[in-house]
PDB file of C-alpha atoms in Angstrom:
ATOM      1  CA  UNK X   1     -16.127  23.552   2.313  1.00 41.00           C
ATOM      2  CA  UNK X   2     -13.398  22.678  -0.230  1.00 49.00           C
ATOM      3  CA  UNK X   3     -14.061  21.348  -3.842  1.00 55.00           C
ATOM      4  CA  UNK X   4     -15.266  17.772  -4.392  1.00 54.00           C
ATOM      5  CA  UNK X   5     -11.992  16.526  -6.176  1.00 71.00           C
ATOM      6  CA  UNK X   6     -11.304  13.198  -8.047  1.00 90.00           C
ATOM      7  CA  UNK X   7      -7.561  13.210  -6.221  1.00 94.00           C
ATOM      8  CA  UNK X   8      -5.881  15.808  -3.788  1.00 95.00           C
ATOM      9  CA  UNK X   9      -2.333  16.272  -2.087  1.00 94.00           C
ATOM     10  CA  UNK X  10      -1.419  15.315   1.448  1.00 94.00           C
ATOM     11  CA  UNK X  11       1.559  16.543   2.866  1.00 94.00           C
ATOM     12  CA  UNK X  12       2.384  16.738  -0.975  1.00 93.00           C
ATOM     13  CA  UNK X  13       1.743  13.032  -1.243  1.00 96.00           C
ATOM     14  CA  UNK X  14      -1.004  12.244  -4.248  1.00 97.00           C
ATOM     15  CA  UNK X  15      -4.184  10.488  -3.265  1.00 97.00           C
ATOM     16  CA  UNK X  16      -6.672   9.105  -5.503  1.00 97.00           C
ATOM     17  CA  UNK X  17     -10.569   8.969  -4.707  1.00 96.00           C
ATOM     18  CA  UNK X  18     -10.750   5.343  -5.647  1.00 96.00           C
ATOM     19  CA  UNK X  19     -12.120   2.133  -4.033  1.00 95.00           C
ATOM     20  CA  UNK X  20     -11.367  -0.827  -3.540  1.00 95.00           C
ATOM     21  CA  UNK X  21     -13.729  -2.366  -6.876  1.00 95.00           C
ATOM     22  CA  UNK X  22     -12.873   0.881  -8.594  1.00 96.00           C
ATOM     23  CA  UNK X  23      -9.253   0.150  -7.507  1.00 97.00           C
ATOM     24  CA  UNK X  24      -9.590  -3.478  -8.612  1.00 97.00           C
ATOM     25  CA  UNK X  25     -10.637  -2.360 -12.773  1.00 97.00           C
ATOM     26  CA  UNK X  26      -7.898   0.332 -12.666  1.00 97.00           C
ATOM     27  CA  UNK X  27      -5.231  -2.624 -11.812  1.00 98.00           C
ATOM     28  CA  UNK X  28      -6.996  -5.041 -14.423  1.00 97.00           C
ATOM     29  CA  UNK X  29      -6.518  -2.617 -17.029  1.00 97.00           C
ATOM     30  CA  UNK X  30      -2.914  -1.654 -16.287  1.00 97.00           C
ATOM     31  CA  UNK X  31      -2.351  -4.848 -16.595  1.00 97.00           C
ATOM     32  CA  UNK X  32      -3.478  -5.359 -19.826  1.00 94.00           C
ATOM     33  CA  UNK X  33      -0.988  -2.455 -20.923  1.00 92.00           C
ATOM     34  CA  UNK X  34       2.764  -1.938 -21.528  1.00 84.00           C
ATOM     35  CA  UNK X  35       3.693  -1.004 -18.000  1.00 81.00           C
ATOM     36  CA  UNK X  36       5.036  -0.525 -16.435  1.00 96.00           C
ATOM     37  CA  UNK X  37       2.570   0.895 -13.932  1.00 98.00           C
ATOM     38  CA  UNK X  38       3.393   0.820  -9.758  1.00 98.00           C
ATOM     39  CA  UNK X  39       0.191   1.334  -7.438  1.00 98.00           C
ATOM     40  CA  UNK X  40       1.100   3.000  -3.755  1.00 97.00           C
ATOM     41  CA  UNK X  41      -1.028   2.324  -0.817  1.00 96.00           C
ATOM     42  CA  UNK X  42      -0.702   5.207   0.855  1.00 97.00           C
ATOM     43  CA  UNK X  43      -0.336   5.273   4.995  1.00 93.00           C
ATOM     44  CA  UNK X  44       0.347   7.904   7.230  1.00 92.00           C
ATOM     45  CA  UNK X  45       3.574   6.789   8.292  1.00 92.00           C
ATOM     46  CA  UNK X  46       4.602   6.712   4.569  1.00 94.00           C
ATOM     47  CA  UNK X  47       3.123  10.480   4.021  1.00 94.00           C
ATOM     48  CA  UNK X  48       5.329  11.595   7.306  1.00 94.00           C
ATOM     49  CA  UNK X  49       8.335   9.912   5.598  1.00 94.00           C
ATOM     50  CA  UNK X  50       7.324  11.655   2.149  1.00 95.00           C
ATOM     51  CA  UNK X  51       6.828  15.044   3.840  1.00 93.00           C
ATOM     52  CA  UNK X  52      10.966  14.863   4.748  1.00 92.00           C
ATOM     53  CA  UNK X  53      12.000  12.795   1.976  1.00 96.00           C
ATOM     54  CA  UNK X  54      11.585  14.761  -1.702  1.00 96.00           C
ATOM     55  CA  UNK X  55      12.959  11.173  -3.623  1.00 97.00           C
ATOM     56  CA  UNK X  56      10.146   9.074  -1.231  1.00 98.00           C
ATOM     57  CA  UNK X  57       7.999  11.638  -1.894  1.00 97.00           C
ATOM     58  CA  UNK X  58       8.555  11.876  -5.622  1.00 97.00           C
ATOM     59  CA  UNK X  59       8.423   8.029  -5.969  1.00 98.00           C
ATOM     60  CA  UNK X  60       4.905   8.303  -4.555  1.00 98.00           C
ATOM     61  CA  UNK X  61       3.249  10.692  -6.653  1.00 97.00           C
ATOM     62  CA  UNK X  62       4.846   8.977  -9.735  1.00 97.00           C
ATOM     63  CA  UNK X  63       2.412   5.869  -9.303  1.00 97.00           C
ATOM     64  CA  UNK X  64      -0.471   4.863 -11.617  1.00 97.00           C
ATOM     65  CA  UNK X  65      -2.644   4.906  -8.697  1.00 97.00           C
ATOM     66  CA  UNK X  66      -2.336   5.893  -5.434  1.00 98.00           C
ATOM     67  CA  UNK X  67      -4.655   4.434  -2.936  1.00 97.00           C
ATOM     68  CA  UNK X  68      -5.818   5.348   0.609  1.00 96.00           C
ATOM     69  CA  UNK X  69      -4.980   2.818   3.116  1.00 93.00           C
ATOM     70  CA  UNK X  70      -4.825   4.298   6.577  1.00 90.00           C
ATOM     71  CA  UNK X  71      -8.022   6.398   8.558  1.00 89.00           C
ATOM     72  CA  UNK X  72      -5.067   8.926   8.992  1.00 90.00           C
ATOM     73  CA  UNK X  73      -4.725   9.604   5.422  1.00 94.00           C
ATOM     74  CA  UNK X  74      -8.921   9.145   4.568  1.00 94.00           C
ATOM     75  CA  UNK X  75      -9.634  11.876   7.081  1.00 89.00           C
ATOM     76  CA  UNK X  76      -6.932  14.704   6.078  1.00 92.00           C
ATOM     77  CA  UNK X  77      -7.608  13.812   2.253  1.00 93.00           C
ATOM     78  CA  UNK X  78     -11.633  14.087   2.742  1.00 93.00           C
ATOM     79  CA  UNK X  79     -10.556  17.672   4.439  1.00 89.00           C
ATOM     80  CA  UNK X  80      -8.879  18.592   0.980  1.00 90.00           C
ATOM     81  CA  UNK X  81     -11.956  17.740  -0.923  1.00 91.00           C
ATOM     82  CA  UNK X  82     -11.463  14.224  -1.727  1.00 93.00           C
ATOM     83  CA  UNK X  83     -14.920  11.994  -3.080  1.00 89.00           C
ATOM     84  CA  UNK X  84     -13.568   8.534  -0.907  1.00 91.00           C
ATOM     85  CA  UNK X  85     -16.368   6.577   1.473  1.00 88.00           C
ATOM     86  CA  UNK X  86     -13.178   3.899   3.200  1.00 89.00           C
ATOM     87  CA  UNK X  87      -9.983   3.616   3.016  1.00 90.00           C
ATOM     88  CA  UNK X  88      -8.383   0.705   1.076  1.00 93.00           C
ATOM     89  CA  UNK X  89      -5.614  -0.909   2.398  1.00 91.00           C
ATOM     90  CA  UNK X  90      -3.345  -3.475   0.747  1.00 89.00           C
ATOM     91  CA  UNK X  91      -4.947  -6.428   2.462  1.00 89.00           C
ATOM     92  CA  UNK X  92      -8.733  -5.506   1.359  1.00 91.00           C
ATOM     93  CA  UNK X  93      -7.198  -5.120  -1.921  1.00 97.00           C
ATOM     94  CA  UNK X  94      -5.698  -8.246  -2.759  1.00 97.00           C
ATOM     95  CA  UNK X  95      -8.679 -10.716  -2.316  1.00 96.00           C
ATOM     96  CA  UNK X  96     -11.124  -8.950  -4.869  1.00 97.00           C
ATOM     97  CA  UNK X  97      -8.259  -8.281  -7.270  1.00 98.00           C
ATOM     98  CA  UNK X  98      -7.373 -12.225  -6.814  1.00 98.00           C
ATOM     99  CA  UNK X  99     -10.949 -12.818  -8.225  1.00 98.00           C
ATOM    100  CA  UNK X 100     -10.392 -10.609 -11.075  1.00 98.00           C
ATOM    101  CA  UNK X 101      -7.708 -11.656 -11.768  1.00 98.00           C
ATOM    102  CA  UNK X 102      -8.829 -15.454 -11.965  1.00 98.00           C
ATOM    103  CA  UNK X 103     -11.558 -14.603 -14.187  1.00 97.00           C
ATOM    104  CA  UNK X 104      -9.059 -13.517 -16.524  1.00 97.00           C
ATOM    105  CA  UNK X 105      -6.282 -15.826 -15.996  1.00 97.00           C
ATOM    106  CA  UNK X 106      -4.236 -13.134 -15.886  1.00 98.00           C
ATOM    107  CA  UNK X 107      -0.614 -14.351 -13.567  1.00 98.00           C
ATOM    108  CA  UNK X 108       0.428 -13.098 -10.349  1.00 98.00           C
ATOM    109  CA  UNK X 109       3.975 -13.225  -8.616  1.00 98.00           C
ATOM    110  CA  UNK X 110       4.275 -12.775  -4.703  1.00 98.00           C
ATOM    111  CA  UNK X 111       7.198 -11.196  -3.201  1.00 98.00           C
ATOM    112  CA  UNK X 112       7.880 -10.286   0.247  1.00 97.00           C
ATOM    113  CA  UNK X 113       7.891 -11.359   3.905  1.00 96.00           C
ATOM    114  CA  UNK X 114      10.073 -14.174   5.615  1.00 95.00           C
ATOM    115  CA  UNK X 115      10.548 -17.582   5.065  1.00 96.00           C
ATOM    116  CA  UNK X 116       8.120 -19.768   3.274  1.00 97.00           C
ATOM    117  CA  UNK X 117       4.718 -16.988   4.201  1.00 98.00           C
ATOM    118  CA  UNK X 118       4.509 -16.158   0.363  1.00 98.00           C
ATOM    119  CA  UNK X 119       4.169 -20.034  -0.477  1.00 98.00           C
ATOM    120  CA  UNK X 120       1.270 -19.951   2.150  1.00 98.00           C
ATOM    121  CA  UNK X 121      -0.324 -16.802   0.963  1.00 98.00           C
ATOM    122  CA  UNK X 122       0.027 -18.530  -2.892  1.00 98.00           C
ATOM    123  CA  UNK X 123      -1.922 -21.560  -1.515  1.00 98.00           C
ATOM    124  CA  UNK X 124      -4.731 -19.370   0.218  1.00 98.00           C
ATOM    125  CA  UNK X 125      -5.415 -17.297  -2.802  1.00 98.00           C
ATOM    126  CA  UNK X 126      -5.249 -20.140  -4.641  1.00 98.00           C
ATOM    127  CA  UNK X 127      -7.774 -22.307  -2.913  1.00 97.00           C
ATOM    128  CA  UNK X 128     -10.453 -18.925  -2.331  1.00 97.00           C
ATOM    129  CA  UNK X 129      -9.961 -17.779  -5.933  1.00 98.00           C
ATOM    130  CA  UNK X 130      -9.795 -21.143  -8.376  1.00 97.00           C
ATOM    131  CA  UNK X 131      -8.555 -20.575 -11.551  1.00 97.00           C
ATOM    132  CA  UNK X 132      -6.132 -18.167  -9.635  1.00 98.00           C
ATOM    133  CA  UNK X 133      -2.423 -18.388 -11.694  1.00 98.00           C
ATOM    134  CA  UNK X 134       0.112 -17.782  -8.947  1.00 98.00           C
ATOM    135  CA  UNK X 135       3.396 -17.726 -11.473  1.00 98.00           C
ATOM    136  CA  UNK X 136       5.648 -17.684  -8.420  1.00 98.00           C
ATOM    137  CA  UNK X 137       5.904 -16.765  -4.918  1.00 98.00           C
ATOM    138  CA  UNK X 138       9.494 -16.118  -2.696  1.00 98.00           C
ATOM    139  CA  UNK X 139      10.781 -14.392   0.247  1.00 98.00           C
ATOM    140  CA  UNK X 140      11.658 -10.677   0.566  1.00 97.00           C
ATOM    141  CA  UNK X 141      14.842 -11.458   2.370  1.00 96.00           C
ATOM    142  CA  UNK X 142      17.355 -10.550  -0.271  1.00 97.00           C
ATOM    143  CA  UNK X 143      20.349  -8.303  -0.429  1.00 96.00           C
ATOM    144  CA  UNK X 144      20.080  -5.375  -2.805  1.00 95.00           C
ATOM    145  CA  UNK X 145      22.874  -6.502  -4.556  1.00 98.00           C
ATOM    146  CA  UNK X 146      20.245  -9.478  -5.245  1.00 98.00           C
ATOM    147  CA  UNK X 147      17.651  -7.549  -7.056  1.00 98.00           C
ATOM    148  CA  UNK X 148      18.633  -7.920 -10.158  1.00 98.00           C
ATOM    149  CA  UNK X 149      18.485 -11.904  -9.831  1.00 98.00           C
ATOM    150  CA  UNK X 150      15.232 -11.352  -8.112  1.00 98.00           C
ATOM    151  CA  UNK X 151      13.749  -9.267 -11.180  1.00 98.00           C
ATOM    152  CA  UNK X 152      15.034 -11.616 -13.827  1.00 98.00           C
ATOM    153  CA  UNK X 153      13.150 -14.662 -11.351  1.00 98.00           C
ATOM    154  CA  UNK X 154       9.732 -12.967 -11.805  1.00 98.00           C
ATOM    155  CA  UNK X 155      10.253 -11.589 -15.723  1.00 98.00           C
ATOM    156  CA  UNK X 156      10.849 -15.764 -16.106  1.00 98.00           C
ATOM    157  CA  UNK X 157       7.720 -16.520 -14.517  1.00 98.00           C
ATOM    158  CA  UNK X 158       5.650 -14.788 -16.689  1.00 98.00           C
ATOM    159  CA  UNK X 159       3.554 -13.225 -14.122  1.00 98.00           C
ATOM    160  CA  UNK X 160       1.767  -9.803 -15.389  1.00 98.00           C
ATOM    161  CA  UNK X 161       1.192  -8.254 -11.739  1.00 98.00           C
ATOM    162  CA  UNK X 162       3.947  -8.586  -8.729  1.00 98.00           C
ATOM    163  CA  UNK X 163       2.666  -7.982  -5.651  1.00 98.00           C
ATOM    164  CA  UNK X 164       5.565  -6.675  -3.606  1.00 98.00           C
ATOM    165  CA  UNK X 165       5.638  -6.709   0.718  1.00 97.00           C
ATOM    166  CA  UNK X 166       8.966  -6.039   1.413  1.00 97.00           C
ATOM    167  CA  UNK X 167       7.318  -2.572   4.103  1.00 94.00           C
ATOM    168  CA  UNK X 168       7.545   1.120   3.190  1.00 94.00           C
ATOM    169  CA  UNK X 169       9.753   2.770   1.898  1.00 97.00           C
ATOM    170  CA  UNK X 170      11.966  -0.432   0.779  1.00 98.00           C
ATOM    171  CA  UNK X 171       8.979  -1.684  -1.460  1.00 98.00           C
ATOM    172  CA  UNK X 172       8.205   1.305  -2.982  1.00 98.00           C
ATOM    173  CA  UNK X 173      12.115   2.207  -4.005  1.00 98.00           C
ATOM    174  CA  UNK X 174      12.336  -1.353  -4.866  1.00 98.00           C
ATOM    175  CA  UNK X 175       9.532  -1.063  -7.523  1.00 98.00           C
ATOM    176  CA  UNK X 176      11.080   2.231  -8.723  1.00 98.00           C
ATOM    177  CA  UNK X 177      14.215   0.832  -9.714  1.00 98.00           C
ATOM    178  CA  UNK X 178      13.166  -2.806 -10.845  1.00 98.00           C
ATOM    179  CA  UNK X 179       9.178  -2.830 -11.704  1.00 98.00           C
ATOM    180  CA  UNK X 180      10.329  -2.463 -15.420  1.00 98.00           C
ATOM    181  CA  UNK X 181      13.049  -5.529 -15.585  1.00 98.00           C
ATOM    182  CA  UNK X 182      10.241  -8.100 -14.014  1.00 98.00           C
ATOM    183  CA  UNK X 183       8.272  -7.747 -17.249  1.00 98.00           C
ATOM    184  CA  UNK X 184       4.999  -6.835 -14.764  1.00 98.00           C
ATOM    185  CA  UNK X 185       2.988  -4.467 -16.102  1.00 98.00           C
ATOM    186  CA  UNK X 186       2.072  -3.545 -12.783  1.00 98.00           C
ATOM    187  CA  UNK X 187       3.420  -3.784  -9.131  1.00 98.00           C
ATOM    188  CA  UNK X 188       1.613  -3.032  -6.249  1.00 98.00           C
ATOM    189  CA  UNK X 189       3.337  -2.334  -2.338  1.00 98.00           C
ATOM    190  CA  UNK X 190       1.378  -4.465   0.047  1.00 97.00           C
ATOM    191  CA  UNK X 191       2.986  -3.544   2.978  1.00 92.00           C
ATOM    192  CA  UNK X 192       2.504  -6.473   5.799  1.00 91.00           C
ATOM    193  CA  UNK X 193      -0.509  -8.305   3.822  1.00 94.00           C
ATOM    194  CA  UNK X 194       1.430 -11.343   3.238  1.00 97.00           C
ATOM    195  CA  UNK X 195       1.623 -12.139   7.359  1.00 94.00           C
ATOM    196  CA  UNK X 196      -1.706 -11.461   7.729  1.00 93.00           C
ATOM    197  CA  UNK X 197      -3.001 -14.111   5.003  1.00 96.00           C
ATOM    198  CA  UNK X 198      -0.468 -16.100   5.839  1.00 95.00           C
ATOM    199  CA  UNK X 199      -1.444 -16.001   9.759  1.00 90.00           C
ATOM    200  CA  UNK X 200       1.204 -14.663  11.018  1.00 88.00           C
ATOM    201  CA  UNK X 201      -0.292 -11.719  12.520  1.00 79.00           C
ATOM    202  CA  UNK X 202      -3.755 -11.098  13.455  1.00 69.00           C
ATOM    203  CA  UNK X 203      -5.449  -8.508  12.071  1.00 62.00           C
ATOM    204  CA  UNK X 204      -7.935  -6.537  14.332  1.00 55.00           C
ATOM    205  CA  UNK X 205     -11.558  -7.105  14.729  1.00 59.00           C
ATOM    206  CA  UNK X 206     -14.002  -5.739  11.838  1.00 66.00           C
ATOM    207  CA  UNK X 207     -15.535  -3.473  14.619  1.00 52.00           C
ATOM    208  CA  UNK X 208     -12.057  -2.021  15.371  1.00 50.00           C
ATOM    209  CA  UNK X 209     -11.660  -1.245  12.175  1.00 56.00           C
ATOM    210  CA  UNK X 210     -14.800   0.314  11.015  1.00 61.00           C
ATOM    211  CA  UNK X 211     -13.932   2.834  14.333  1.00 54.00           C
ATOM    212  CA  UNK X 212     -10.649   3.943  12.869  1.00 60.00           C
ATOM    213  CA  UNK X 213      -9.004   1.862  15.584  1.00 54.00           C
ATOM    214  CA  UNK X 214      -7.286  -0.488  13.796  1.00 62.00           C
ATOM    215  CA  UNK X 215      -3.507   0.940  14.876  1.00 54.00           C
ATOM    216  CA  UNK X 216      -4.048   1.019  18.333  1.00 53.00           C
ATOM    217  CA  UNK X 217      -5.328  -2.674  17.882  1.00 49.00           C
ATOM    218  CA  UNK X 218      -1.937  -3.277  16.265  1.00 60.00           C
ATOM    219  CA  UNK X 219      -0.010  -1.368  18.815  1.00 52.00           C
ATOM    220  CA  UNK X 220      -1.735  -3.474  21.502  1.00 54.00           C
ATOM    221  CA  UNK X 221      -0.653  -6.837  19.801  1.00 64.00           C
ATOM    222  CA  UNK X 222       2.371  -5.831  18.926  1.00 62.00           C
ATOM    223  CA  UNK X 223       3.856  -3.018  21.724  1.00 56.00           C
ATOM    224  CA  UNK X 224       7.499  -3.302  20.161  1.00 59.00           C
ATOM    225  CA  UNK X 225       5.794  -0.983  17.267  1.00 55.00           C
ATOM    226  CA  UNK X 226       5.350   1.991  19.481  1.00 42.00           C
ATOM    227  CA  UNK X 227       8.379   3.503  18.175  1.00 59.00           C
ATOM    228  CA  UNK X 228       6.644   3.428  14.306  1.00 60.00           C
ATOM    229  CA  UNK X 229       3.332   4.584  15.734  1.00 57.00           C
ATOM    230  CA  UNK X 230       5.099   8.167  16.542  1.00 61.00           C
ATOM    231  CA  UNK X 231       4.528   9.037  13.537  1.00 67.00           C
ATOM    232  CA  UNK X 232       0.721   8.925  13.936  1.00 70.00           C
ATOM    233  CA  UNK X 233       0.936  12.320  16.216  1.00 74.00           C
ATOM    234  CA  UNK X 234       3.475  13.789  14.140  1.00 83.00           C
ATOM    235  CA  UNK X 235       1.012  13.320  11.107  1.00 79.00           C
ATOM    236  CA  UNK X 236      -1.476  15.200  13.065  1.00 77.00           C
ATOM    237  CA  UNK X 237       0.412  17.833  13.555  1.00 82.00           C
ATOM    238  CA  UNK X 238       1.718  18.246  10.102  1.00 86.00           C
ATOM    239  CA  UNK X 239      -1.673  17.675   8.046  1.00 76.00           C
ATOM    240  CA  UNK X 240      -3.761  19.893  10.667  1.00 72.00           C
ATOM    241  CA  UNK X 241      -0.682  22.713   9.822  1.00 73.00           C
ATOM    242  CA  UNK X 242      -1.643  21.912   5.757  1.00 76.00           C
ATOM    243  CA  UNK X 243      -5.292  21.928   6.601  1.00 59.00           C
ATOM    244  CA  UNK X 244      -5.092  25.884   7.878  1.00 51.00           C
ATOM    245  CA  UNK X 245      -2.306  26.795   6.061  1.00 51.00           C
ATOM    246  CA  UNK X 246      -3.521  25.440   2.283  1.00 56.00           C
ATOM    247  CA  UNK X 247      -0.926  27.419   0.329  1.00 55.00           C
ATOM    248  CA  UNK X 248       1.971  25.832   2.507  1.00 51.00           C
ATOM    249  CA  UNK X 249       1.760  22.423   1.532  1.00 50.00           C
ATOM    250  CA  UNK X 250       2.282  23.649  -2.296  1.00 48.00           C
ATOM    251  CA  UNK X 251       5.929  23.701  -1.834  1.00 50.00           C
ATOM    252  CA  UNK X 252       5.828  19.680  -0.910  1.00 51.00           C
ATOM    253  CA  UNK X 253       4.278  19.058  -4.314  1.00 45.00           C
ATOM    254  CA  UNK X 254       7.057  16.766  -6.609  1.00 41.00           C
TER     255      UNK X 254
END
């Protein structure tokens, strides 16, 4: 059995043994600091990409936090010795840290998806969560040359989080190079979130979920993801190779 650890590589990618309330009081402290401070949730996809890409990879482990958010990831990390009962994923995160962050009045930007979904995610939260202060909410549809403007949008809005769903590994590059010129002291990849709250996509039943099933639900809603879901076996493959070969993965470590 390997040591009970507080966080452990996978496929050199850092994972913390946090959940989602634990998760939730790391963020709302963060936020009450400097910054800035970005917060990964980690999916197996993402740790595939990391495994190949030493600047993905080293963008990753230089997070705050780095949070479990696929089955894929839970079950290779609790092989390494991690303390974690669930994953949690972007979307499980944002509704208790919206209540925190009411309490507090402490203001959050949205940024990410198409078209007007972050207004409708804004209005959600804001109607489940009152006292919620959404400073500003807008697409994720901009050019890189763009970024700049985008950055200087939120820093104006006052906002102390950003939560950022522009998909891996754009969102967590994005936060590399502009999480400091928003004036957040913390920003936090979401991945697809926003469509889900919004409605756009259906996410699966609890029941799929609580099986480990929840990608295969996806895959069935959405077939024209089968090309993304290769990396699922691949994953396999690779963290099975780290699980009986230990001293190989040390050479992934940023």
């Amino acid at each position: 059995m390997p040591d009970v650890r507080d966080s452990v590589t996978v496929l050199g990618c850092r994972v913390d043994a946090l959940d989602a309330s634990q998760a939730v009081a790391r963020v709302v402290a963060l936020a009450a600091g400097e910054g800035p401070s970005a917060v990964v949730t980690l999916g197996t996809e993402m740790a595939v990409r990391a495994w190949r890409d030493a600047r993905f990879r080293s963008v990753l482990n230089a997070s705050a936090l780095s949070l479990c958010d696929t089955v894929g990831v839970l079950y290779a990390a609790r092989r390494r010795g991690l303390r974690l009962a669930s994953r949690v994923t972007g979307v499980d995160l944002i509704d208790p840290l919206c209540a925190a962050l009411a309490e507090r009045a402490i203001p959050l930007f949205l940024l990410g998806s198409r078209g007007d979904t972050a207004d409708r995610v804004a209005t959600v939260l804001e109607r489940a969560h009152p006292g919620l202060r959404i400073a500003g909410a807008r697409d994720g549809y901009f050019a890189d040359a763009d970024s700049a403007a985008v950055a200087a949008e939120i820093r104006a809005s006052g906002a102390r989080i950003v939560l950022v769903g522009l998909g891996s590994p754009r969102q967590e590059f994005w936060l590399a190079d502009h999480l400091s010129a928003t004036g957040c002291a913390v920003g936090i990849g979401v991945g697809g979130s926003f469509d889900v709250i919004a409605g756009n996509v259906r996410r699966a039943p609890e029941w799929w979920r609580r099986a480990g099933l929840e990608w295969l639900y996806r895959l069935a809603s959405e077939p024209r993801r089968w090309r993304r879901q290769l990396a699922l076996p691949a994953f396999v493959a690779l963290a099975l190779g780290e699980h009986i070969f230990p001293s190989a993965s040390r050479r992934y470590v940023a």
